[in-house]
Tab-separated table of C-alpha atoms in Angstrom:
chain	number	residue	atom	x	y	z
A	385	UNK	CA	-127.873	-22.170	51.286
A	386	UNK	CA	-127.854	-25.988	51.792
A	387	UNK	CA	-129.228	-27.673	54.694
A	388	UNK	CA	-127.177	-29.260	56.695
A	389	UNK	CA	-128.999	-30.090	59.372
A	390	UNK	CA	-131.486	-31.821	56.982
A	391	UNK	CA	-128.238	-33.525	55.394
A	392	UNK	CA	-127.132	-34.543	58.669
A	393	UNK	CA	-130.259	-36.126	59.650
A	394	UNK	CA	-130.496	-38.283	56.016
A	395	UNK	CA	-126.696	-39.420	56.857
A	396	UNK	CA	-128.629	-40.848	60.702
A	397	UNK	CA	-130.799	-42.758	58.391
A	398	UNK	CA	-128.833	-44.344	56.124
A	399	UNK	CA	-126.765	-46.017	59.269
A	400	UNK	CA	-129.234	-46.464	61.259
A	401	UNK	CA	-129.763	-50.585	60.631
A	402	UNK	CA	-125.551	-50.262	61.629
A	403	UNK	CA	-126.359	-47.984	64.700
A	404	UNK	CA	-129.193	-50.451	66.266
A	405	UNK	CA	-127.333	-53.389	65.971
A	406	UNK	CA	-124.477	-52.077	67.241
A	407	UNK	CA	-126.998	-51.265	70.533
A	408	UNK	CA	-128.439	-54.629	70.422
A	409	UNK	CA	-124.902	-56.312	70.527
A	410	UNK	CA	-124.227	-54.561	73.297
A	411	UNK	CA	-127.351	-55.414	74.871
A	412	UNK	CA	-126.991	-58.764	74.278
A	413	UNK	CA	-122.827	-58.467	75.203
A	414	UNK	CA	-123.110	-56.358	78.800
A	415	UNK	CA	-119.928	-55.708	80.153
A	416	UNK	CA	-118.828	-54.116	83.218
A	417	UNK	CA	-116.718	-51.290	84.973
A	418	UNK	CA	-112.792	-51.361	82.871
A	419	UNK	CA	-113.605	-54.643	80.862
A	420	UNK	CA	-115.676	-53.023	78.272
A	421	UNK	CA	-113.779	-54.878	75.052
A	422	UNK	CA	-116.684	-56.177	73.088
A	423	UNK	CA	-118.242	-52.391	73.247
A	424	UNK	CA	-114.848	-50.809	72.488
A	425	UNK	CA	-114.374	-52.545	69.771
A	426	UNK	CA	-117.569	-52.647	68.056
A	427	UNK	CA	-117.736	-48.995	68.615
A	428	UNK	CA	-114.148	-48.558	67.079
A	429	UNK	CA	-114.809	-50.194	64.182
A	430	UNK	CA	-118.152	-48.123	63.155
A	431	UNK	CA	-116.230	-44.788	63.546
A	432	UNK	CA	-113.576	-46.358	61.093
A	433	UNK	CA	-115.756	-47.344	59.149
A	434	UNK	CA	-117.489	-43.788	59.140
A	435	UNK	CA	-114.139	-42.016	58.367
A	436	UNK	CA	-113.186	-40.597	62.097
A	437	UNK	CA	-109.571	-41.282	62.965
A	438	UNK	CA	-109.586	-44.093	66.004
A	439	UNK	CA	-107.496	-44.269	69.296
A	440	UNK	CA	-108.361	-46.352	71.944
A	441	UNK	CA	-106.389	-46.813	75.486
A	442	UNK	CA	-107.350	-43.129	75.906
A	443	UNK	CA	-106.123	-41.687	79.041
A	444	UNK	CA	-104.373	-45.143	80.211
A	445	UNK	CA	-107.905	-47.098	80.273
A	446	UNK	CA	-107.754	-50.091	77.765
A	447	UNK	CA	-111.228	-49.647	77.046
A	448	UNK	CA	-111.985	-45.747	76.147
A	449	UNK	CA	-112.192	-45.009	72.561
A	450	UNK	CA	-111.570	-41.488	71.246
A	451	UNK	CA	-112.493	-40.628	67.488
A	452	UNK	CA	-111.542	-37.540	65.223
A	453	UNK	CA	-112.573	-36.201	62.312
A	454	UNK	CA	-110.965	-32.582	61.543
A	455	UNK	CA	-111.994	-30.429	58.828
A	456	UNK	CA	-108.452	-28.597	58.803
A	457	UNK	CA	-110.831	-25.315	58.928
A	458	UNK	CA	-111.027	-22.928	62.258
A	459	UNK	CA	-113.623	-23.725	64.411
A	460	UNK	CA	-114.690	-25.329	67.251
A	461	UNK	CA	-114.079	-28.967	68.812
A	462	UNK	CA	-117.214	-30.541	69.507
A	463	UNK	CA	-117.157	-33.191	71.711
A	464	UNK	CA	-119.832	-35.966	71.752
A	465	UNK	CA	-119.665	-38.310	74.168
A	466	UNK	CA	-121.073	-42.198	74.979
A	467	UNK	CA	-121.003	-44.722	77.033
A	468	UNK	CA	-121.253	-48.808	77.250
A	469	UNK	CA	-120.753	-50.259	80.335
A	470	UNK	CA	-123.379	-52.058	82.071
A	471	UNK	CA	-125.043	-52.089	85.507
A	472	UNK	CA	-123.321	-55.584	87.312
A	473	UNK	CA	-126.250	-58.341	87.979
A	474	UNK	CA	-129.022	-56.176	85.615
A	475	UNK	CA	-127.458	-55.477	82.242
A	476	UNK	CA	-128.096	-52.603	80.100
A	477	UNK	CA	-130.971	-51.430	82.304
A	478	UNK	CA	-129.426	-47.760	82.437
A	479	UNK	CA	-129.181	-47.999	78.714
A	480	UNK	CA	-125.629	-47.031	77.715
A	481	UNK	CA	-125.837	-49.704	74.831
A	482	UNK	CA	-128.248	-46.767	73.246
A	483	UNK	CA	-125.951	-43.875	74.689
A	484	UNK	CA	-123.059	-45.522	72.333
A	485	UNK	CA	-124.751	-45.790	69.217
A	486	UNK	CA	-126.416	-42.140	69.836
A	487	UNK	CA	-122.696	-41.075	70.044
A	488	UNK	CA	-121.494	-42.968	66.805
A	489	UNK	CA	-124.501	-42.239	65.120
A	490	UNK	CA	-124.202	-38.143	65.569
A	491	UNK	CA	-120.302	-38.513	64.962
A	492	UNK	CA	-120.843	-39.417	61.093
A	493	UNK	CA	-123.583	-36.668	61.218
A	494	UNK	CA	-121.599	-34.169	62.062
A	495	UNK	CA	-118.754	-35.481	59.902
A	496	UNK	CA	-120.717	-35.607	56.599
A	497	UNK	CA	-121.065	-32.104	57.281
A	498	UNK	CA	-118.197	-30.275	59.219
A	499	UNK	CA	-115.873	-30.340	55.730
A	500	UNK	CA	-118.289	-27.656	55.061
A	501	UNK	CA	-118.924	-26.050	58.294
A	502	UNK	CA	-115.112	-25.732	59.887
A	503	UNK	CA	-114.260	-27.088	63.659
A	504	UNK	CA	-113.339	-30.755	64.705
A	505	UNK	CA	-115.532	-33.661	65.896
A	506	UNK	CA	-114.564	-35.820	68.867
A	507	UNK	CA	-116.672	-38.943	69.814
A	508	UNK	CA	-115.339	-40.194	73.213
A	509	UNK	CA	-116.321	-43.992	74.413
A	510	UNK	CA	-116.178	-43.934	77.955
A	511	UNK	CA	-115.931	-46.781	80.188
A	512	UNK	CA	-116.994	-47.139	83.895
A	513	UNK	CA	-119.232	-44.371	84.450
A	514	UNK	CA	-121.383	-46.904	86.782
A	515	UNK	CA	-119.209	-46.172	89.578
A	516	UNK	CA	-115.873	-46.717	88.400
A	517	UNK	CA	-115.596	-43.235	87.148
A	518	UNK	CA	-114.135	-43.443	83.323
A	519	UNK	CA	-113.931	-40.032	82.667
A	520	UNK	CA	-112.835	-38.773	85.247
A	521	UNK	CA	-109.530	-40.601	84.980
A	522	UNK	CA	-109.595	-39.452	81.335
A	523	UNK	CA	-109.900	-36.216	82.205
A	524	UNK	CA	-107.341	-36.520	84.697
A	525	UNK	CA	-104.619	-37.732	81.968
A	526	UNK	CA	-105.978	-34.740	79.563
A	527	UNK	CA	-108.180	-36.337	77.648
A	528	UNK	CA	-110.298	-33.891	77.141
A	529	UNK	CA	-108.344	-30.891	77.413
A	530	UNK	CA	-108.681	-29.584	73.543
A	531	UNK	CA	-112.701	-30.262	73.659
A	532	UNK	CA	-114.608	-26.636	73.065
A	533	UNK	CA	-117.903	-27.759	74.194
A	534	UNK	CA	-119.398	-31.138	75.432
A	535	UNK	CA	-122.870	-33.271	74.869
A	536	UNK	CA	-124.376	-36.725	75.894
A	537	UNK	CA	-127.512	-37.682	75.575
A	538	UNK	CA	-128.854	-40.376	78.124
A	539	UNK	CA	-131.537	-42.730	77.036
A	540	UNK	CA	-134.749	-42.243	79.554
A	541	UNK	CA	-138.378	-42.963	79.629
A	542	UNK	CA	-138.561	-39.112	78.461
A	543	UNK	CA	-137.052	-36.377	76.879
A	544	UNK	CA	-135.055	-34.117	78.983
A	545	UNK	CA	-132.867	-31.344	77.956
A	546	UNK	CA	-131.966	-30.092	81.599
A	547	UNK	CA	-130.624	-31.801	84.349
A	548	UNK	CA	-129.764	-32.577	88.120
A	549	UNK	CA	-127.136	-34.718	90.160
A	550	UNK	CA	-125.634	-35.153	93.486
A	551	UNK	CA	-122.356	-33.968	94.152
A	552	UNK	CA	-121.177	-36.906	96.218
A	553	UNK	CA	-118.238	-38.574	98.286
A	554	UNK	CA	-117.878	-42.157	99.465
A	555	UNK	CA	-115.866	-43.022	102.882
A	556	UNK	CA	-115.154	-45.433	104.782
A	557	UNK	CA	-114.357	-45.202	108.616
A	558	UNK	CA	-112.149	-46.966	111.185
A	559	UNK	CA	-112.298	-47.324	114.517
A	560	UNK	CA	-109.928	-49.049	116.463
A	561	UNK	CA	-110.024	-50.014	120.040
A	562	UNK	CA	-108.835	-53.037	122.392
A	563	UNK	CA	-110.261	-56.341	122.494
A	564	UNK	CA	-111.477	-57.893	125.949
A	565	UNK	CA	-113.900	-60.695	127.098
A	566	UNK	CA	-117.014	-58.624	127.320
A	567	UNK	CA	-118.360	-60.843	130.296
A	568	UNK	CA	-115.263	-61.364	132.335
A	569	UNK	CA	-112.961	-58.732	132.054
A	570	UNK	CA	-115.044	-55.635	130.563
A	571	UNK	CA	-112.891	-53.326	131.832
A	572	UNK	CA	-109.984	-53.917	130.156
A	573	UNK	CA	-111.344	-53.501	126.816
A	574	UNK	CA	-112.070	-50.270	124.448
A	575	UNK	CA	-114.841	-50.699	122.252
A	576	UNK	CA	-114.382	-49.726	118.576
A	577	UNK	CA	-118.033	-50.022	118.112
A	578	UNK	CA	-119.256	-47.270	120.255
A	579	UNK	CA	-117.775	-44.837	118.196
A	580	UNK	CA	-119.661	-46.470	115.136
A	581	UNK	CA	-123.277	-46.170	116.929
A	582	UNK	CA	-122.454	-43.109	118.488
A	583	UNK	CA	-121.688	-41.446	114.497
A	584	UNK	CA	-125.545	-42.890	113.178
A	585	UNK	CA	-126.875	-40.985	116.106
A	586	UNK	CA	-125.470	-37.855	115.420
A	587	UNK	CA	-126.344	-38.558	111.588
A	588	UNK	CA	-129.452	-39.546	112.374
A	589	UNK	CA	-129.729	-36.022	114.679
A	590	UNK	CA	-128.826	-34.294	111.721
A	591	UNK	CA	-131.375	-34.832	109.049
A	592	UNK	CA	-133.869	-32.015	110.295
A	593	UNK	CA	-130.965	-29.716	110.098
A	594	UNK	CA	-129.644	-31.070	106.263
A	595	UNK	CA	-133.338	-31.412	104.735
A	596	UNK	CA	-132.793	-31.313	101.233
A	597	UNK	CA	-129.223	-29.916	101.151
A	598	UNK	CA	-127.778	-32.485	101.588
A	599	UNK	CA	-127.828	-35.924	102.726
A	600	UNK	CA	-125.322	-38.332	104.633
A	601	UNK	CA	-126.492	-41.891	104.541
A	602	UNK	CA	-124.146	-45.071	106.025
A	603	UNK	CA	-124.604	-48.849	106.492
A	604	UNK	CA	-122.326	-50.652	109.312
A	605	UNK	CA	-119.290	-52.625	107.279
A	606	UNK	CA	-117.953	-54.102	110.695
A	607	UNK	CA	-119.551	-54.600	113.873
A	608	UNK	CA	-117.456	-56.836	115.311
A	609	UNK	CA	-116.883	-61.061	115.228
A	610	UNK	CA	-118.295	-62.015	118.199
A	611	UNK	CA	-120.994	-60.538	120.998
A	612	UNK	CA	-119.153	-62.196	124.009
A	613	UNK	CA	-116.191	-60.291	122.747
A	614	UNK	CA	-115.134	-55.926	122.875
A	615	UNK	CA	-114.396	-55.234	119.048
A	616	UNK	CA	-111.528	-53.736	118.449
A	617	UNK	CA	-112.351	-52.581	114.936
A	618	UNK	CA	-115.227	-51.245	113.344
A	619	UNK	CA	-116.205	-50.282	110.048
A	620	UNK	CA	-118.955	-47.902	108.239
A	621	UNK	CA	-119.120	-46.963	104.909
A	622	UNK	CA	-120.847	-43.604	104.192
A	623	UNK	CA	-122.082	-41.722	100.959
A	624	UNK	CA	-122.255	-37.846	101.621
A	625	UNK	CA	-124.564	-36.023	98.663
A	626	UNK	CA	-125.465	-32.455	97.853
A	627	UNK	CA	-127.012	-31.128	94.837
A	628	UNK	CA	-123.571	-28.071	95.516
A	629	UNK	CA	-120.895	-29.377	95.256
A	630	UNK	CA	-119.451	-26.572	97.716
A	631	UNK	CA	-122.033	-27.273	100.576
A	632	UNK	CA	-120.863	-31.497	99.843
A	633	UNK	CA	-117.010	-30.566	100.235
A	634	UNK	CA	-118.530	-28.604	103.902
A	635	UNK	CA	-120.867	-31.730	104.367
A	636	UNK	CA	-117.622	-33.741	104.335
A	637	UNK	CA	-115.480	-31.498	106.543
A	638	UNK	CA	-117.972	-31.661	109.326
A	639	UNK	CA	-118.496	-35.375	109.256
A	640	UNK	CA	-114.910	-36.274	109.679
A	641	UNK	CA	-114.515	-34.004	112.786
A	642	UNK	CA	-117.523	-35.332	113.929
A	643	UNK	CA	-115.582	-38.666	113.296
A	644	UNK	CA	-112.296	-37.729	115.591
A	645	UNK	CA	-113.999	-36.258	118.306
A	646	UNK	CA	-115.897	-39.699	118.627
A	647	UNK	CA	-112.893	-40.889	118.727
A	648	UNK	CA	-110.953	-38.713	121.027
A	649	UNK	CA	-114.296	-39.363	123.388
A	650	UNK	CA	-114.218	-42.779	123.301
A	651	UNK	CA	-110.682	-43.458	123.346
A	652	UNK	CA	-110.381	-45.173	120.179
A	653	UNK	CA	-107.979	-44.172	116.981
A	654	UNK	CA	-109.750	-43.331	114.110
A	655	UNK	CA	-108.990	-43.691	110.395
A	656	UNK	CA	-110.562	-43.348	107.351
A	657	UNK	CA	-110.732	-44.104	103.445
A	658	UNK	CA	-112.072	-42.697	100.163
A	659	UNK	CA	-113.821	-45.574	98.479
A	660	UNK	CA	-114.581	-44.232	94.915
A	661	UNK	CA	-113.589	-41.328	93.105
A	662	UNK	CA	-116.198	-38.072	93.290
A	663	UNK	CA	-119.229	-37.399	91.345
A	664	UNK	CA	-119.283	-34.080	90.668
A	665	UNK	CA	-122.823	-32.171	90.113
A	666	UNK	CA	-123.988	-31.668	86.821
A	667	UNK	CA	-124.077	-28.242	85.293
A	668	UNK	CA	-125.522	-27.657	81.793
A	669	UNK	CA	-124.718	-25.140	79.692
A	670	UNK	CA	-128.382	-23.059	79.592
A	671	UNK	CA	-127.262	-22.222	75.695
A	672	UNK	CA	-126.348	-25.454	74.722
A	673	UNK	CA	-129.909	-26.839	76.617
A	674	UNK	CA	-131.730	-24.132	74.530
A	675	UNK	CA	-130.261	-25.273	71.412
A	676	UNK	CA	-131.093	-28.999	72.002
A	677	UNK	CA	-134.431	-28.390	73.131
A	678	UNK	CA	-135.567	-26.471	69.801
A	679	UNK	CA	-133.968	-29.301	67.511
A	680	UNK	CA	-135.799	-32.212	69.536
A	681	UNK	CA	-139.023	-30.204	69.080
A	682	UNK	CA	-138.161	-29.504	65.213
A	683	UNK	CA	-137.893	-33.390	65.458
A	684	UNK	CA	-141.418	-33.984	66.949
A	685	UNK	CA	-140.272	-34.974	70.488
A	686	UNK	CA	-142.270	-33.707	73.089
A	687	UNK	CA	-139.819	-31.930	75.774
A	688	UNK	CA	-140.608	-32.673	79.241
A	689	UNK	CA	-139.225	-30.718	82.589
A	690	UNK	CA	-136.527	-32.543	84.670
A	691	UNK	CA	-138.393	-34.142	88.103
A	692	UNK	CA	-137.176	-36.489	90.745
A	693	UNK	CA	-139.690	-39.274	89.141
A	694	UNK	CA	-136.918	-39.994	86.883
A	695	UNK	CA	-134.614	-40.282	89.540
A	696	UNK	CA	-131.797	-38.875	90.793
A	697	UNK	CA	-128.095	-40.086	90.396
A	698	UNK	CA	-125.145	-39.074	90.067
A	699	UNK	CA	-122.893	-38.992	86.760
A	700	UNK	CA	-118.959	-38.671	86.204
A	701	UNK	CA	-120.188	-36.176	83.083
A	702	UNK	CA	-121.056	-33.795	86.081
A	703	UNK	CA	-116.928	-33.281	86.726
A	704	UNK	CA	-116.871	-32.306	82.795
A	705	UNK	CA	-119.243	-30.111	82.701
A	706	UNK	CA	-117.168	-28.355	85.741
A	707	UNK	CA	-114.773	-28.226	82.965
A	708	UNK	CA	-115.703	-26.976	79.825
A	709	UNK	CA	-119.251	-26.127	78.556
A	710	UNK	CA	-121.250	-29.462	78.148
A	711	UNK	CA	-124.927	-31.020	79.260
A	712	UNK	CA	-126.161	-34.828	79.819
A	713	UNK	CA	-129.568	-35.236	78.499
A	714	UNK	CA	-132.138	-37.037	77.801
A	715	UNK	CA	-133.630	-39.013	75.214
A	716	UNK	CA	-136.861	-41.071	75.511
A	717	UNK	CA	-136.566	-44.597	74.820
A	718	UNK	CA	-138.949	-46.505	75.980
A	719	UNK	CA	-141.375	-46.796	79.596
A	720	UNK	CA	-139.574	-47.366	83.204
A	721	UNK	CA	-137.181	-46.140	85.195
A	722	UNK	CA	-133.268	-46.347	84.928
A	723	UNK	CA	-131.501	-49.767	86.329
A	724	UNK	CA	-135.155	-50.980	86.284
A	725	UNK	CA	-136.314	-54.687	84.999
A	726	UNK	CA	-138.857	-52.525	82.894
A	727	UNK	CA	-136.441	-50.139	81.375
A	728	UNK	CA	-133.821	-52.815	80.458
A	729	UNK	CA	-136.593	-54.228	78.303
A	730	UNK	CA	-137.203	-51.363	76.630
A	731	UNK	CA	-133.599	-50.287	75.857
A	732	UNK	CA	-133.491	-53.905	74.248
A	733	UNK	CA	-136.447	-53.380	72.296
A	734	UNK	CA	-137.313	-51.810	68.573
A	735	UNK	CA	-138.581	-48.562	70.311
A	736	UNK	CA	-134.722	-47.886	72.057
A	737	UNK	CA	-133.478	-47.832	67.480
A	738	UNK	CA	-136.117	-44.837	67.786
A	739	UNK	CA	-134.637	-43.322	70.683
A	740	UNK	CA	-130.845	-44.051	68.543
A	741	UNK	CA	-132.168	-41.907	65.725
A	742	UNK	CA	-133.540	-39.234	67.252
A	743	UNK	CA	-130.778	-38.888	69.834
A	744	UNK	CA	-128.279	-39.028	66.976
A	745	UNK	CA	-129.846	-36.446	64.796
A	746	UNK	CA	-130.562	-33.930	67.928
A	747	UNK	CA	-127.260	-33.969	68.905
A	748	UNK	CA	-125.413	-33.482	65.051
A	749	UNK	CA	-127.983	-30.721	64.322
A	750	UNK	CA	-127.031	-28.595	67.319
A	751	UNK	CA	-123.297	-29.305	66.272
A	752	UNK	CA	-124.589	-27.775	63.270
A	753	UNK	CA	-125.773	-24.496	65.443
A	754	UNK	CA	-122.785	-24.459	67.029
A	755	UNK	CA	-120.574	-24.781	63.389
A	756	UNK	CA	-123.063	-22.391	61.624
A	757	UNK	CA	-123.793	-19.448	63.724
A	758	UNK	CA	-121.192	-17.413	65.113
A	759	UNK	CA	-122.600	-16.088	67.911
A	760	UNK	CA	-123.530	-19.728	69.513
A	761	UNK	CA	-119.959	-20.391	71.165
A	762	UNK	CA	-119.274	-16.689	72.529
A	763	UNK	CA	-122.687	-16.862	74.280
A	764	UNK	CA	-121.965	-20.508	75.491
A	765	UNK	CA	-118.511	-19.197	77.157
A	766	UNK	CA	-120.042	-16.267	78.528
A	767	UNK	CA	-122.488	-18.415	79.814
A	768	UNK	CA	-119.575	-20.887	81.005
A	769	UNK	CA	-118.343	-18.096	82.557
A	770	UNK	CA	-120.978	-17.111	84.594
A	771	UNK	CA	-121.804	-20.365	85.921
A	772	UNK	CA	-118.210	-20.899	86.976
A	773	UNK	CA	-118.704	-17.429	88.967
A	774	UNK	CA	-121.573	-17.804	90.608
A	775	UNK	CA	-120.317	-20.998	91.479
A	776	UNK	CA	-117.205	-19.919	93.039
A	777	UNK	CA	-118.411	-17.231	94.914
């Protein structure tokens, strides 16, 4: 029986000049949330050039690029997904140059292959994940709604095959009062600001009770113009975090009540906002992680356990992965930590075109699991399944 993996991994070789300076352009090129066109493009035109069929505009964003390469044989849709946008005022330094040409690299993989194997390939380029969350709009519009299974890999200062996130929610809150000359005629005022201080001492009050649940941290938007002068509008912005999303959603409920009692209490009117669209928590597929972990070990990478030293974020890959069976992982590139001066050097340097090839190469040879063995995708479901009960409960 041929090897296909082995074949796959020879076709990551042969590109591989194409795939690094595709990451250096971008490195050199960063471009930010929506306005991604240098990436799109030069990501576009290597899956062209590598035989996938290219659409971009996916999902009514200018700048998302969705590739396909169907063997016209039954099987599954494996979806492979990258990213290019940059961190504003620090560049690459979370390293989604190398994300991009993992994800073009293991999409001609996997097609120099699949016309053997059965299924579909489907390399996604998604924009904004750096807050302006990309694919969550795509999957809103149904981008992703014929994908089977799911994988990124996210460059790192190790490799990682499991993963954590915060579930989180971003707010802003109102408060609105009466203005009055603070000295002269106190009385006649209503100050939007209590309300505000009031809110980070009941926050504050709450962090023996949340330990590590959850977290609910705020900075003061609008305190007012002047101090001889009752505001009568305040602001706060707030980011609410849980690694559940469940206990977040809960998290959120209370504050807001806490919000319009303040403001029954204080006589103020209270409004509020939803600043950014919700991070959902990451959930990987225990399967799929299983898979990836032996084929990074068959490659000579040394798999290390997921820990907070890496740091902890949250991803827009964490509402797929609610989805449909998926993982973000991790694949070493070079020393420091993400949206670091030291690890945008590194994802710039010779070592990230290491961290390209064996990204690319874990990533099509688990497609290859997934294409060859058909007992991989039932026990990824039922896995899907299980995770989506327990979950739920």
């Amino acid at each position: 029986m041929e090897n296909y993996k082995e074949r796959a991994c020879r076709r990551v070789d042969e590109i591989l000049p194409e795939l690094s300076e595709l990451s250096d352009n971008l490195w050199h090129n960063p471009e930010y949330n929506f306005k991604e066109y240098f990436a799109c493009k030069s990501m576009s035109t290597l899956l062209e050039k590598y035989g996938l069929s290219v659409e971009t505009g996916v999902g009514g964003l200018e700048t998302a690029v969705k590739a396909v390469y169907d063997s016209g044989k039954p099987g599954p849709n494996i979806g492979i997904f990258g990213e290019f946008d940059a961190v504003e005022g620090m560049g690459h330094s979370c390293g989604h140059n190398v994300m991009c040409a993992i994800a073009v690299g293991a999409g001609a993989a996997i097609r120099e292959v699949i016309g053997d194997l059965g299924g579909k390939v489907t390399v996604f380029g998604c924009p904004a994940e750096e807050g302006g969350g990309g694919k969550i709009i795509m999957q809103e519009k149904g981008a992703f709604k014929d994908v089977d299974v799911g994988m990124l890999l996210h460059s790192s200062c190790d490799t990682v095959v499991n993963d954590i996130s915060y579930s989180k929610t971003d707010l802003r809150v109102h408060f609105y009062g009466k203005t009055a000359h603070a000295a002269t005629w106190p009385e006649e005022g209503v100050s939007a600001l209590a309300p505000v201080i009031e809110l980070f001492n009941i926050v504050n009050a709450m962090r023996l009770e949340l330990a590590d649940r959850g977290k609910i941290l705020g900075i003061i938007r609008d305190g007012g113009d002047q101090a001889i002068y009752i505001p009568d509008h305040c602001s706060a912005e707030f980011t609410i975090r849980s690694f559940s999303m469940k206990y977040k959603l809960e998290l959120v409920d209370r504050f807001l009540k806490i919000c319009e009692h303040l403001a029954e209490i204080t006589n103020t009117r209270f409004e509020y906002e939803q600043i950014a669209l919700s991070y959902e928590d990451i959930r990987n597929n225990p399967v799929l992680e299983d898979l990836l972990a032996a084929n990074f070990t068959a490659l000579g990478e040394t798999v290390m356990p997921r820990d907070k030293e890496m740091g902890i974020g949250c991803t827009d890959m964490g509402n797929l992965t609610h989805e449909f069976p998926g993982l973000q992982s991790y694949v070493r590139v070079g020393p420091g930590r993400a949206h670091s001066p030291e690890f945008l050097a590194a994802t710039g340097s010779p070592e990230a075109h290491k961290g390209i090839a064996v990204g690319a190469k874990a990533l099509a040879m688990t497609a290859v699991d997934l294409l060859q063995d058909p007992t991989a995708m039932p026990r990824i479901r039922e896995a899907f399944a299980e995770m989506k009960a327990r979950y739920e409960r």
